Tab-separated table of C-alpha atoms in Angstrom:
chain	number	residue	atom	x	y	z
C	1	UNK	CA	0.000	0.000	0.000
C	2	UNK	CA	1.425	3.427	-0.960
C	3	UNK	CA	2.428	5.876	1.760
C	4	UNK	CA	-0.112	8.420	0.470
C	5	UNK	CA	-2.919	5.853	0.633
C	6	UNK	CA	-1.868	4.856	4.144
C	7	UNK	CA	-1.829	8.494	5.229
C	8	UNK	CA	-5.241	9.075	3.644
C	9	UNK	CA	-6.775	6.027	5.347
C	10	UNK	CA	-5.195	6.964	8.682
C	11	UNK	CA	-6.440	10.521	8.311
C	12	UNK	CA	-9.905	9.350	7.304
C	13	UNK	CA	-10.144	7.063	10.328
C	14	UNK	CA	-9.247	9.777	12.825
C	15	UNK	CA	-11.322	12.379	11.003
C	16	UNK	CA	-14.359	10.090	11.275
C	17	UNK	CA	-13.520	9.330	14.915
C	18	UNK	CA	-13.267	13.038	15.696
C	19	UNK	CA	-16.429	14.038	13.862
C	20	UNK	CA	-18.637	11.231	15.125
C	21	UNK	CA	-17.325	11.503	18.654
C	22	UNK	CA	-17.904	15.239	18.480
C	23	UNK	CA	-21.366	14.911	16.991
C	24	UNK	CA	-22.272	12.149	19.426
C	25	UNK	CA	-21.440	14.300	22.447
C	26	UNK	CA	-23.054	17.380	20.892
C	27	UNK	CA	-26.159	15.383	20.039
C	28	UNK	CA	-26.561	14.253	23.641
C	29	UNK	CA	-25.981	17.790	24.906
C	30	UNK	CA	-28.450	19.214	22.369
C	31	UNK	CA	-31.156	16.755	23.471
C	32	UNK	CA	-30.692	17.761	27.109
C	33	UNK	CA	-30.721	21.465	26.215
C	34	UNK	CA	-33.803	21.008	24.001
C	35	UNK	CA	-35.673	19.487	26.928
C	36	UNK	CA	-34.510	22.186	29.390
C	37	UNK	CA	-35.026	25.196	27.104
C	38	UNK	CA	-37.893	26.438	24.942
C	39	UNK	CA	-37.888	26.517	21.107
C	40	UNK	CA	-37.926	30.332	21.214
C	41	UNK	CA	-34.575	30.346	23.094
C	42	UNK	CA	-32.933	28.598	20.141
C	43	UNK	CA	-34.795	30.898	17.758
C	44	UNK	CA	-33.518	34.055	19.476
C	45	UNK	CA	-29.892	32.967	19.098
C	46	UNK	CA	-30.612	31.846	15.541
C	47	UNK	CA	-31.587	35.409	14.634
C	48	UNK	CA	-27.977	36.619	14.895
C	49	UNK	CA	-26.370	33.628	13.169
C	50	UNK	CA	-26.289	35.233	9.725
C	51	UNK	CA	-24.342	38.225	11.068
C	52	UNK	CA	-21.925	36.052	13.003
C	53	UNK	CA	-21.433	33.635	10.090
C	54	UNK	CA	-20.771	36.456	7.611
C	55	UNK	CA	-18.221	38.010	9.946
C	56	UNK	CA	-16.550	34.604	10.444
C	57	UNK	CA	-16.237	34.213	6.661
C	58	UNK	CA	-14.330	37.504	6.527
C	59	UNK	CA	-12.094	36.435	9.425
C	60	UNK	CA	-11.052	33.244	7.636
C	61	UNK	CA	-10.838	35.050	4.269
C	62	UNK	CA	-10.181	31.771	2.448
C	63	UNK	CA	-6.568	31.777	3.673
C	64	UNK	CA	-7.032	28.617	5.709
C	65	UNK	CA	-7.900	26.641	2.566
C	66	UNK	CA	-5.204	28.492	0.617
C	67	UNK	CA	-2.598	27.150	3.059
C	68	UNK	CA	-3.956	23.622	2.567
C	69	UNK	CA	-3.974	23.910	-1.231
C	70	UNK	CA	-0.466	25.433	-1.458
C	71	UNK	CA	1.924	22.492	-1.128
C	72	UNK	CA	5.074	24.546	-0.478
C	73	UNK	CA	3.724	27.130	1.979
C	74	UNK	CA	6.509	28.679	4.094
C	75	UNK	CA	6.577	29.805	7.721
C	76	UNK	CA	6.373	33.373	6.410
C	77	UNK	CA	3.189	32.494	4.490
C	78	UNK	CA	1.677	30.958	7.620
C	79	UNK	CA	2.652	33.884	9.850
C	80	UNK	CA	1.213	36.367	7.349
C	81	UNK	CA	-2.088	34.490	7.427
C	82	UNK	CA	-2.082	34.404	11.233
C	83	UNK	CA	-1.621	38.158	11.674
C	84	UNK	CA	-4.156	38.987	8.986
C	85	UNK	CA	-6.732	36.653	10.541
C	86	UNK	CA	-6.105	38.133	13.990
C	87	UNK	CA	-6.622	41.692	12.750
C	88	UNK	CA	-9.711	40.606	10.801
C	89	UNK	CA	-11.094	38.892	13.919
C	90	UNK	CA	-10.608	42.032	15.989
C	91	UNK	CA	-12.195	44.225	13.312
C	92	UNK	CA	-15.202	41.945	12.791
C	93	UNK	CA	-15.790	41.534	16.537
C	94	UNK	CA	-15.782	45.309	16.889
C	95	UNK	CA	-18.139	45.754	13.933
C	96	UNK	CA	-20.617	43.192	15.274
C	97	UNK	CA	-20.453	44.739	18.759
C	98	UNK	CA	-21.229	48.177	17.293
C	99	UNK	CA	-24.044	46.799	15.110
C	100	UNK	CA	-25.799	45.101	18.051
C	101	UNK	CA	-28.383	47.889	18.654
C	102	UNK	CA	-29.328	47.874	14.946
C	103	UNK	CA	-29.717	44.075	14.915
C	104	UNK	CA	-31.942	44.219	18.008
C	105	UNK	CA	-34.048	46.926	16.359
C	106	UNK	CA	-34.346	45.012	13.080
C	107	UNK	CA	-35.930	42.042	14.866
C	108	UNK	CA	-37.677	44.240	17.476
C	109	UNK	CA	-36.060	42.069	20.185
C	110	UNK	CA	-34.109	44.164	22.757
C	111	UNK	CA	-32.481	41.072	24.264
C	112	UNK	CA	-30.475	40.636	21.057
C	113	UNK	CA	-28.285	43.673	21.841
C	114	UNK	CA	-26.354	42.180	24.799
C	115	UNK	CA	-26.445	38.707	23.234
C	116	UNK	CA	-24.843	39.976	20.012
C	117	UNK	CA	-22.210	41.960	21.879
C	118	UNK	CA	-21.132	39.015	24.005
C	119	UNK	CA	-21.304	36.514	21.131
C	120	UNK	CA	-19.053	38.728	18.972
C	121	UNK	CA	-16.081	37.663	21.121
C	122	UNK	CA	-16.197	34.309	19.312
C	123	UNK	CA	-14.806	36.003	16.194
C	124	UNK	CA	-11.635	37.115	17.959
C	125	UNK	CA	-11.230	33.741	19.676
C	126	UNK	CA	-11.647	31.757	16.446
C	127	UNK	CA	-9.173	33.912	14.519
C	128	UNK	CA	-6.366	32.777	16.815
C	129	UNK	CA	-6.601	29.117	15.792
C	130	UNK	CA	-7.180	29.186	12.015
C	131	UNK	CA	-3.562	28.505	11.026
C	132	UNK	CA	-3.081	25.615	13.483
C	133	UNK	CA	-6.382	24.091	12.375
C	134	UNK	CA	-5.441	24.381	8.687
C	135	UNK	CA	-2.009	22.833	9.260
C	136	UNK	CA	-3.491	19.894	11.146
C	137	UNK	CA	-5.911	19.266	8.273
C	138	UNK	CA	-3.157	19.654	5.679
C	139	UNK	CA	-0.995	17.125	7.569
C	140	UNK	CA	-4.075	14.892	8.042
C	141	UNK	CA	-3.220	14.915	11.761
C	142	UNK	CA	-6.828	14.408	12.843
C	143	UNK	CA	-5.879	12.336	15.873
C	144	UNK	CA	-4.160	15.355	17.414
C	145	UNK	CA	-6.943	17.700	16.334
C	146	UNK	CA	-9.531	15.455	17.963
C	147	UNK	CA	-8.183	16.155	21.458
C	148	UNK	CA	-8.644	19.921	21.111
C	149	UNK	CA	-12.128	19.586	19.651
C	150	UNK	CA	-13.296	17.084	22.255
C	151	UNK	CA	-12.088	19.230	25.138
C	152	UNK	CA	-14.094	22.182	23.840
C	153	UNK	CA	-17.254	20.160	23.295
C	154	UNK	CA	-17.233	18.422	26.668
C	155	UNK	CA	-16.389	21.477	28.784
C	156	UNK	CA	-18.862	23.712	26.947
C	157	UNK	CA	-21.548	21.007	27.089
C	158	UNK	CA	-21.266	20.764	30.867
C	159	UNK	CA	-21.372	24.562	31.235
C	160	UNK	CA	-24.352	24.930	28.880
C	161	UNK	CA	-26.421	22.211	30.562
C	162	UNK	CA	-25.730	23.560	34.050
C	163	UNK	CA	-26.742	27.089	33.024
C	164	UNK	CA	-29.903	25.828	31.298
C	165	UNK	CA	-30.786	23.791	34.399
C	166	UNK	CA	-30.317	26.902	36.557
C	167	UNK	CA	-32.770	28.817	34.365
C	168	UNK	CA	-30.484	31.109	32.336
C	169	UNK	CA	-32.456	30.458	29.133
C	170	UNK	CA	-30.826	31.614	25.910
C	171	UNK	CA	-27.705	32.745	27.814
C	172	UNK	CA	-26.869	29.086	28.375
C	173	UNK	CA	-26.464	28.761	24.590
C	174	UNK	CA	-24.430	31.979	24.327
C	175	UNK	CA	-21.941	30.990	27.025
C	176	UNK	CA	-21.754	27.440	25.692
C	177	UNK	CA	-20.565	28.805	22.331
C	178	UNK	CA	-17.925	31.027	23.931
C	179	UNK	CA	-16.550	28.246	26.100
C	180	UNK	CA	-16.435	25.761	23.228
C	181	UNK	CA	-14.521	28.080	20.909
C	182	UNK	CA	-12.192	29.245	23.676
C	183	UNK	CA	-11.237	25.767	24.858
C	184	UNK	CA	-10.964	24.415	21.306
C	185	UNK	CA	-8.666	27.249	20.179
C	186	UNK	CA	-6.457	26.834	23.251
C	187	UNK	CA	-6.327	23.101	22.530
C	188	UNK	CA	-5.160	23.712	18.938
C	189	UNK	CA	-2.216	25.714	20.282
C	190	UNK	CA	-1.375	22.854	22.640
C	191	UNK	CA	-1.508	20.006	20.101
C	192	UNK	CA	0.320	21.761	17.235
C	193	UNK	CA	3.836	23.190	17.769
C	194	UNK	CA	3.503	25.918	15.129
C	195	UNK	CA	3.979	29.480	16.417
C	196	UNK	CA	3.843	32.717	14.394
C	197	UNK	CA	6.837	34.857	13.591
C	198	UNK	CA	6.518	38.621	13.971
C	199	UNK	CA	6.475	39.119	10.223
C	200	UNK	CA	3.936	40.106	7.589
C	201	UNK	CA	4.891	39.582	3.950
C	202	UNK	CA	2.954	41.489	1.314
C	203	UNK	CA	4.305	39.106	-1.332
C	204	UNK	CA	3.020	36.090	0.608
C	205	UNK	CA	-0.296	37.861	1.167
C	206	UNK	CA	-0.738	38.539	-2.556
C	207	UNK	CA	0.182	34.963	-3.466
C	208	UNK	CA	-2.325	33.439	-1.049
C	209	UNK	CA	-4.921	36.106	-1.779
C	210	UNK	CA	-4.982	35.096	-5.440
C	211	UNK	CA	-6.478	31.738	-4.423
C	212	UNK	CA	-8.113	32.705	-1.128
C	213	UNK	CA	-9.952	35.822	-2.324
C	214	UNK	CA	-12.295	33.828	-4.539
C	215	UNK	CA	-13.004	31.482	-1.637
C	216	UNK	CA	-13.594	34.516	0.598
C	217	UNK	CA	-16.201	35.999	-1.723
C	218	UNK	CA	-17.666	32.546	-2.317
C	219	UNK	CA	-17.809	31.997	1.448
C	220	UNK	CA	-19.558	35.303	2.034
C	221	UNK	CA	-22.099	34.549	-0.684
C	222	UNK	CA	-22.632	31.023	0.565
C	223	UNK	CA	-22.944	32.090	4.193
C	224	UNK	CA	-25.408	34.853	3.423
C	225	UNK	CA	-27.699	32.676	1.345
C	226	UNK	CA	-27.392	29.639	3.642
C	227	UNK	CA	-28.589	31.811	6.518
C	228	UNK	CA	-31.115	33.920	4.621
C	229	UNK	CA	-33.823	31.457	5.662
C	230	UNK	CA	-33.036	32.213	9.319
C	231	UNK	CA	-33.504	35.936	8.652
C	232	UNK	CA	-36.784	35.486	6.761
C	233	UNK	CA	-38.302	33.096	9.312
C	234	UNK	CA	-37.089	35.152	12.294
C	235	UNK	CA	-38.335	38.440	10.825
C	236	UNK	CA	-41.593	37.382	9.136
C	237	UNK	CA	-42.743	34.593	11.417
C	238	UNK	CA	-41.754	33.946	15.052
C	239	UNK	CA	-38.780	32.917	17.250
C	240	UNK	CA	-40.564	29.627	17.996
C	241	UNK	CA	-40.924	28.765	14.284
C	242	UNK	CA	-37.293	29.696	13.768
C	243	UNK	CA	-36.415	27.362	16.627
C	244	UNK	CA	-38.361	24.515	14.985
C	245	UNK	CA	-36.656	25.170	11.645
C	246	UNK	CA	-33.203	25.267	13.250
C	247	UNK	CA	-33.823	22.045	15.136
C	248	UNK	CA	-34.860	20.231	11.952
C	249	UNK	CA	-31.912	21.705	10.076
C	250	UNK	CA	-29.399	20.718	12.755
C	251	UNK	CA	-30.668	17.153	12.906
C	252	UNK	CA	-30.231	16.877	9.151
C	253	UNK	CA	-26.784	18.482	9.255
C	254	UNK	CA	-25.772	16.216	12.127
C	255	UNK	CA	-25.631	13.335	9.677
C	256	UNK	CA	-25.293	14.607	6.108
C	257	UNK	CA	-23.100	17.658	6.566
C	258	UNK	CA	-21.019	16.129	9.354
C	259	UNK	CA	-20.076	13.078	7.298
C	260	UNK	CA	-19.453	15.233	4.230
C	261	UNK	CA	-17.171	17.529	6.231
C	262	UNK	CA	-15.231	14.553	7.528
C	263	UNK	CA	-14.750	13.315	3.982
C	264	UNK	CA	-13.749	16.709	2.597
C	265	UNK	CA	-11.156	17.198	5.346
C	266	UNK	CA	-9.317	14.218	3.860
C	267	UNK	CA	-10.515	14.485	0.257
C	268	UNK	CA	-9.499	18.106	-0.432
C	269	UNK	CA	-5.840	17.841	0.686
C	270	UNK	CA	-5.609	14.403	-0.952
C	271	UNK	CA	-6.918	15.635	-4.319
C	272	UNK	CA	-4.708	18.734	-4.042
C	273	UNK	CA	-1.664	16.463	-4.065
C	274	UNK	CA	-2.902	14.872	-7.300
C	275	UNK	CA	-3.736	18.099	-9.122
C	276	UNK	CA	-1.219	17.257	-11.864
C	277	UNK	CA	-2.733	13.821	-12.539
C	278	UNK	CA	-6.405	14.162	-13.631
C	279	UNK	CA	-6.908	10.429	-14.248
C	280	UNK	CA	-5.762	9.569	-10.727
C	281	UNK	CA	-7.964	12.334	-9.323
C	282	UNK	CA	-10.965	10.835	-11.094
C	283	UNK	CA	-10.306	7.332	-9.729
C	284	UNK	CA	-10.024	8.656	-6.191
C	285	UNK	CA	-13.130	10.823	-6.654
C	286	UNK	CA	-15.223	7.833	-7.766
C	287	UNK	CA	-14.167	5.758	-4.768
C	288	UNK	CA	-14.814	8.584	-2.293
C	289	UNK	CA	-18.197	9.360	-3.888
C	290	UNK	CA	-19.391	5.756	-3.693
C	291	UNK	CA	-18.192	5.349	-0.101
C	292	UNK	CA	-19.758	8.602	1.100
C	293	UNK	CA	-23.122	8.043	-0.565
C	294	UNK	CA	-23.257	4.484	0.801
C	295	UNK	CA	-23.333	5.976	4.314
C	296	UNK	CA	-25.335	9.180	3.880
C	297	UNK	CA	-28.159	8.003	1.597
C	298	UNK	CA	-29.684	5.387	3.945
C	299	UNK	CA	-29.231	7.650	6.968
C	300	UNK	CA	-31.068	10.565	5.352
C	301	UNK	CA	-33.910	8.514	3.917
C	302	UNK	CA	-34.240	6.527	7.135
C	303	UNK	CA	-34.347	9.720	9.227
C	304	UNK	CA	-37.081	11.179	7.007
C	305	UNK	CA	-39.197	8.028	7.390
C	306	UNK	CA	-38.888	7.771	11.198
C	307	UNK	CA	-38.876	11.554	11.839
C	308	UNK	CA	-42.128	11.696	13.823
C	309	UNK	CA	-41.251	8.977	16.325
C	310	UNK	CA	-37.647	10.186	16.428
C	311	UNK	CA	-38.642	13.713	17.506
C	312	UNK	CA	-41.257	12.495	19.974
C	313	UNK	CA	-38.902	10.059	21.715
C	314	UNK	CA	-35.788	12.242	21.874
C	315	UNK	CA	-37.092	15.808	22.161
C	316	UNK	CA	-40.683	15.534	23.379
C	317	UNK	CA	-44.074	16.786	22.247
C	318	UNK	CA	-43.145	20.491	22.288
C	319	UNK	CA	-40.798	19.909	19.327
C	320	UNK	CA	-43.252	17.971	17.105
C	321	UNK	CA	-43.918	20.954	14.762
C	322	UNK	CA	-40.365	20.538	13.414
C	323	UNK	CA	-41.141	17.061	11.952
C	324	UNK	CA	-42.200	18.241	8.444
C	325	UNK	CA	-39.236	20.637	8.372
C	326	UNK	CA	-36.864	17.762	9.098
C	327	UNK	CA	-38.421	15.471	6.493
C	328	UNK	CA	-38.104	18.032	3.688
C	329	UNK	CA	-34.570	19.001	4.721
C	330	UNK	CA	-33.524	15.362	4.552
C	331	UNK	CA	-33.981	15.571	0.768
C	332	UNK	CA	-31.464	18.424	0.754
C	333	UNK	CA	-29.214	16.293	2.942
C	334	UNK	CA	-29.220	13.473	0.392
C	335	UNK	CA	-27.734	15.822	-2.213
C	336	UNK	CA	-25.258	17.561	0.081
C	337	UNK	CA	-22.295	15.140	-0.337
C	338	UNK	CA	-22.554	15.364	-4.135
C	339	UNK	CA	-22.239	19.151	-3.930
C	340	UNK	CA	-19.277	19.034	-1.553
C	341	UNK	CA	-17.270	16.421	-3.447
C	342	UNK	CA	-17.690	18.140	-6.818
C	343	UNK	CA	-16.559	21.448	-5.335
C	344	UNK	CA	-13.573	19.770	-3.641
C	345	UNK	CA	-12.264	18.719	-7.039
C	346	UNK	CA	-12.659	22.235	-8.464
C	347	UNK	CA	-10.741	23.734	-5.515
C	348	UNK	CA	-8.040	21.042	-5.627
C	349	UNK	CA	-7.383	21.951	-9.260
C	350	UNK	CA	-6.672	25.502	-8.099
C	351	UNK	CA	-9.727	26.935	-9.881
C	352	UNK	CA	-11.086	29.115	-7.103
C	353	UNK	CA	-12.274	31.520	-9.831
C	354	UNK	CA	-14.669	28.858	-11.117
C	355	UNK	CA	-15.642	28.018	-7.540
C	356	UNK	CA	-16.704	31.644	-7.055
C	357	UNK	CA	-18.560	31.674	-10.373
C	358	UNK	CA	-20.507	28.576	-9.342
C	359	UNK	CA	-21.459	30.174	-6.037
C	360	UNK	CA	-22.827	33.271	-7.782
C	361	UNK	CA	-25.041	31.155	-10.051
C	362	UNK	CA	-26.340	29.006	-7.194
C	363	UNK	CA	-27.055	31.958	-4.946
C	364	UNK	CA	-29.091	33.582	-7.693
C	365	UNK	CA	-31.281	30.459	-7.527
C	366	UNK	CA	-31.637	30.838	-3.746
C	367	UNK	CA	-32.587	34.503	-4.122
C	368	UNK	CA	-35.265	33.547	-6.650
C	369	UNK	CA	-36.618	30.926	-4.256
C	370	UNK	CA	-36.880	33.413	-1.378
C	371	UNK	CA	-38.586	36.051	-3.528
C	372	UNK	CA	-41.137	33.542	-4.821
C	373	UNK	CA	-41.953	31.467	-1.728
C	374	UNK	CA	-41.478	33.548	1.459
C	375	UNK	CA	-45.059	34.757	1.551
C	376	UNK	CA	-46.437	31.200	1.434
C	377	UNK	CA	-44.930	29.953	4.690
C	378	UNK	CA	-41.923	28.018	5.976
C	379	UNK	CA	-42.901	24.767	4.207
C	380	UNK	CA	-42.945	26.545	0.838
C	381	UNK	CA	-39.489	27.994	1.549
C	382	UNK	CA	-38.167	24.518	2.265
C	383	UNK	CA	-39.595	22.922	-0.875
C	384	UNK	CA	-38.030	25.764	-2.816
C	385	UNK	CA	-34.735	24.912	-1.107
C	386	UNK	CA	-35.043	21.336	-2.400
C	387	UNK	CA	-35.556	22.590	-5.962
C	388	UNK	CA	-32.558	24.926	-5.658
C	389	UNK	CA	-30.373	22.088	-4.393
C	390	UNK	CA	-31.314	19.887	-7.349
C	391	UNK	CA	-30.631	22.628	-9.903
C	392	UNK	CA	-27.356	23.518	-8.165
C	393	UNK	CA	-26.155	19.944	-8.507
C	394	UNK	CA	-26.258	20.242	-12.297
C	395	UNK	CA	-24.227	23.457	-12.041
C	396	UNK	CA	-21.586	21.955	-9.732
C	397	UNK	CA	-21.167	18.788	-11.794
C	398	UNK	CA	-20.728	20.681	-15.064
C	399	UNK	CA	-17.059	21.427	-14.403
C	400	UNK	CA	-16.379	17.885	-13.202
C	401	UNK	CA	-17.397	16.799	-16.683
C	402	UNK	CA	-15.236	19.489	-18.237
C	403	UNK	CA	-12.059	18.844	-16.234
C	404	UNK	CA	-12.238	15.158	-15.299
C	405	UNK	CA	-14.779	13.841	-17.833
C	406	UNK	CA	-17.001	12.703	-14.975
C	407	UNK	CA	-20.332	14.514	-15.078
C	408	UNK	CA	-23.526	14.141	-13.103
C	409	UNK	CA	-25.031	11.254	-15.076
C	410	UNK	CA	-21.830	9.232	-14.714
C	411	UNK	CA	-21.830	9.950	-10.981
C	412	UNK	CA	-25.450	8.882	-10.587
C	413	UNK	CA	-24.773	5.708	-12.561
C	414	UNK	CA	-21.903	4.797	-10.231
C	415	UNK	CA	-24.129	5.151	-7.144
C	416	UNK	CA	-27.213	3.495	-8.664
C	417	UNK	CA	-27.013	0.394	-6.448
C	418	UNK	CA	-26.931	2.494	-3.272
C	419	UNK	CA	-29.933	4.481	-4.582
C	420	UNK	CA	-31.980	1.340	-5.287
C	421	UNK	CA	-31.137	-0.259	-1.923
C	422	UNK	CA	-31.967	2.967	-0.072
C	423	UNK	CA	-35.351	3.476	-1.734
C	424	UNK	CA	-36.378	-0.128	-1.106
C	425	UNK	CA	-35.255	0.104	2.528
C	426	UNK	CA	-37.131	3.376	3.060
C	427	UNK	CA	-40.335	2.015	1.576
C	428	UNK	CA	-40.221	-1.162	3.661
C	429	UNK	CA	-39.563	0.492	7.019
C	430	UNK	CA	-42.194	3.119	6.231
C	431	UNK	CA	-44.731	0.368	5.601
C	432	UNK	CA	-43.664	-1.383	8.808
C	433	UNK	CA	-44.244	1.810	10.786
C	434	UNK	CA	-47.795	2.223	9.486
C	435	UNK	CA	-48.892	-1.262	10.591
C	436	UNK	CA	-47.284	-1.112	14.035
C	437	UNK	CA	-49.548	0.049	16.850
C	438	UNK	CA	-47.004	0.243	19.660
C	439	UNK	CA	-45.321	3.061	21.554
C	440	UNK	CA	-43.129	5.529	19.676
C	441	UNK	CA	-40.033	4.093	21.365
C	442	UNK	CA	-40.744	0.502	20.263
C	443	UNK	CA	-41.752	1.550	16.737
C	444	UNK	CA	-38.604	3.676	16.349
C	445	UNK	CA	-36.301	0.953	17.653
C	446	UNK	CA	-37.880	-1.660	15.396
C	447	UNK	CA	-37.633	0.541	12.315
C	448	UNK	CA	-33.986	1.393	12.982
C	449	UNK	CA	-32.954	-2.250	13.400
C	450	UNK	CA	-35.045	-3.345	10.419
C	451	UNK	CA	-33.698	-0.520	8.251
C	452	UNK	CA	-30.039	-1.268	9.014
C	453	UNK	CA	-30.537	-4.989	8.392
C	454	UNK	CA	-32.472	-4.476	5.153
C	455	UNK	CA	-29.994	-1.990	3.703
C	456	UNK	CA	-26.982	-4.158	4.503
C	457	UNK	CA	-28.638	-7.183	2.940
C	458	UNK	CA	-29.853	-5.313	-0.149
C	459	UNK	CA	-26.546	-3.585	-0.868
C	460	UNK	CA	-24.662	-6.888	-0.664
C	461	UNK	CA	-27.317	-8.625	-2.779
C	462	UNK	CA	-26.852	-5.935	-5.447
C	463	UNK	CA	-23.068	-6.504	-5.224
C	464	UNK	CA	-22.108	-2.880	-4.642
C	465	UNK	CA	-18.337	-2.705	-5.176
C	466	UNK	CA	-17.540	-0.608	-2.088
C	467	UNK	CA	-19.755	-2.707	0.194
C	468	UNK	CA	-18.270	-5.958	-1.137
C	469	UNK	CA	-14.737	-4.619	-0.725
C	470	UNK	CA	-15.484	-3.601	2.858
C	471	UNK	CA	-17.017	-7.004	3.594
C	472	UNK	CA	-13.963	-8.767	2.137
C	473	UNK	CA	-11.622	-6.700	4.316
C	474	UNK	CA	-13.667	-7.409	7.451
C	475	UNK	CA	-13.877	-11.130	6.678
C	476	UNK	CA	-10.157	-11.439	5.992
C	477	UNK	CA	-9.242	-9.653	9.217
C	478	UNK	CA	-11.645	-11.845	11.173
C	479	UNK	CA	-10.136	-15.004	9.670
C	480	UNK	CA	-6.597	-13.853	10.521
C	481	UNK	CA	-7.593	-13.342	14.149
C	482	UNK	CA	-9.091	-16.823	14.295
């Protein structure tokens, strides 16, 4: 096995371990917080997320990914990025602090002023760890990164739950965010030996800016339009409805986006090393696509089918209005890994200009959706989001066909067995749920076990190449141990 393949597999293992450990702990904490707090508490904090996310995009400025993509980055390059990010973090924190009264007035919610001002400190905290985080990803050192992330999640989870239990309401969520980012950033400095020099190179800045600037503008566009639904729902409807939407969105992202982010943490630096060998890039892309879809597809479809019992058992009756939101968003979640993997290849080829162009086109679709559907309710907005995601997939895959001769139809053909197995599994467990007249807990447990068993059996029966390869590896290791 080649050293690069070994490094990729090692990185993938620890990236998955970090992400799923992180999401597992966060999921448990979020369930406890959801039961202690009211939906409107989550909605109030959700109102400021677009402002915070936009400011965070400016703080990163695309330089983190530029360091990963540039294979010969020097200590001067890294130090230049650090000092720029630090100054950007300070500037954005100050801007958000000053804008707090306006934000509170826009939503007619006075409580948002102090919340925004306190939450703005996250921007300065996060700016201090961008270089260390990027270097750990570039080196695929996810085992070391996991320690810093876990420390932040666990400490902040304990603090958030205690504050919610003591009746601090939305402030429990605010402080939880500050503690998590603070501990995580401190942990990154502990686990990675890199330290900045007191130097700022304009030549290094220009070199990295050439790649990073397009990602910056793409990030700003993407962040604005990803969070525009939070603004519309928070402004036009109510904090409670925003809380329901956010809960459904986070449950979807917990699986689809989390797994996709794990994959891209390994996939992007791996493809970047192959940017001079398009045929090799394509082979790796196909394998990663098939492996990722094999995990995400059944999880998303299964979650949509069992959504009602899932929400009732884990979160309680007060959260039941978020069920239809979750079910529709799961369709978006099915498509998410296809978007991410296609864009990874474009970035790895150094074409951040095309990446930015794609973002502009896709965000025009989102703007059209908002203008057409906002007056018809949250459900209409979400169905419009599904349509936008489908159209965007054609846009993203266009350049994969152009550069690597691997367009959307070829991608769908290569994952056809996973699609068939998933649809059959979803239909069967849905039918099982309709004929069961037991408690939500028993129905949910039965459907989950049945779904996992059915999908595993169907995917092996259809002789999916990735599933068969994984089964062969497991069998051979088991035989060696015997």
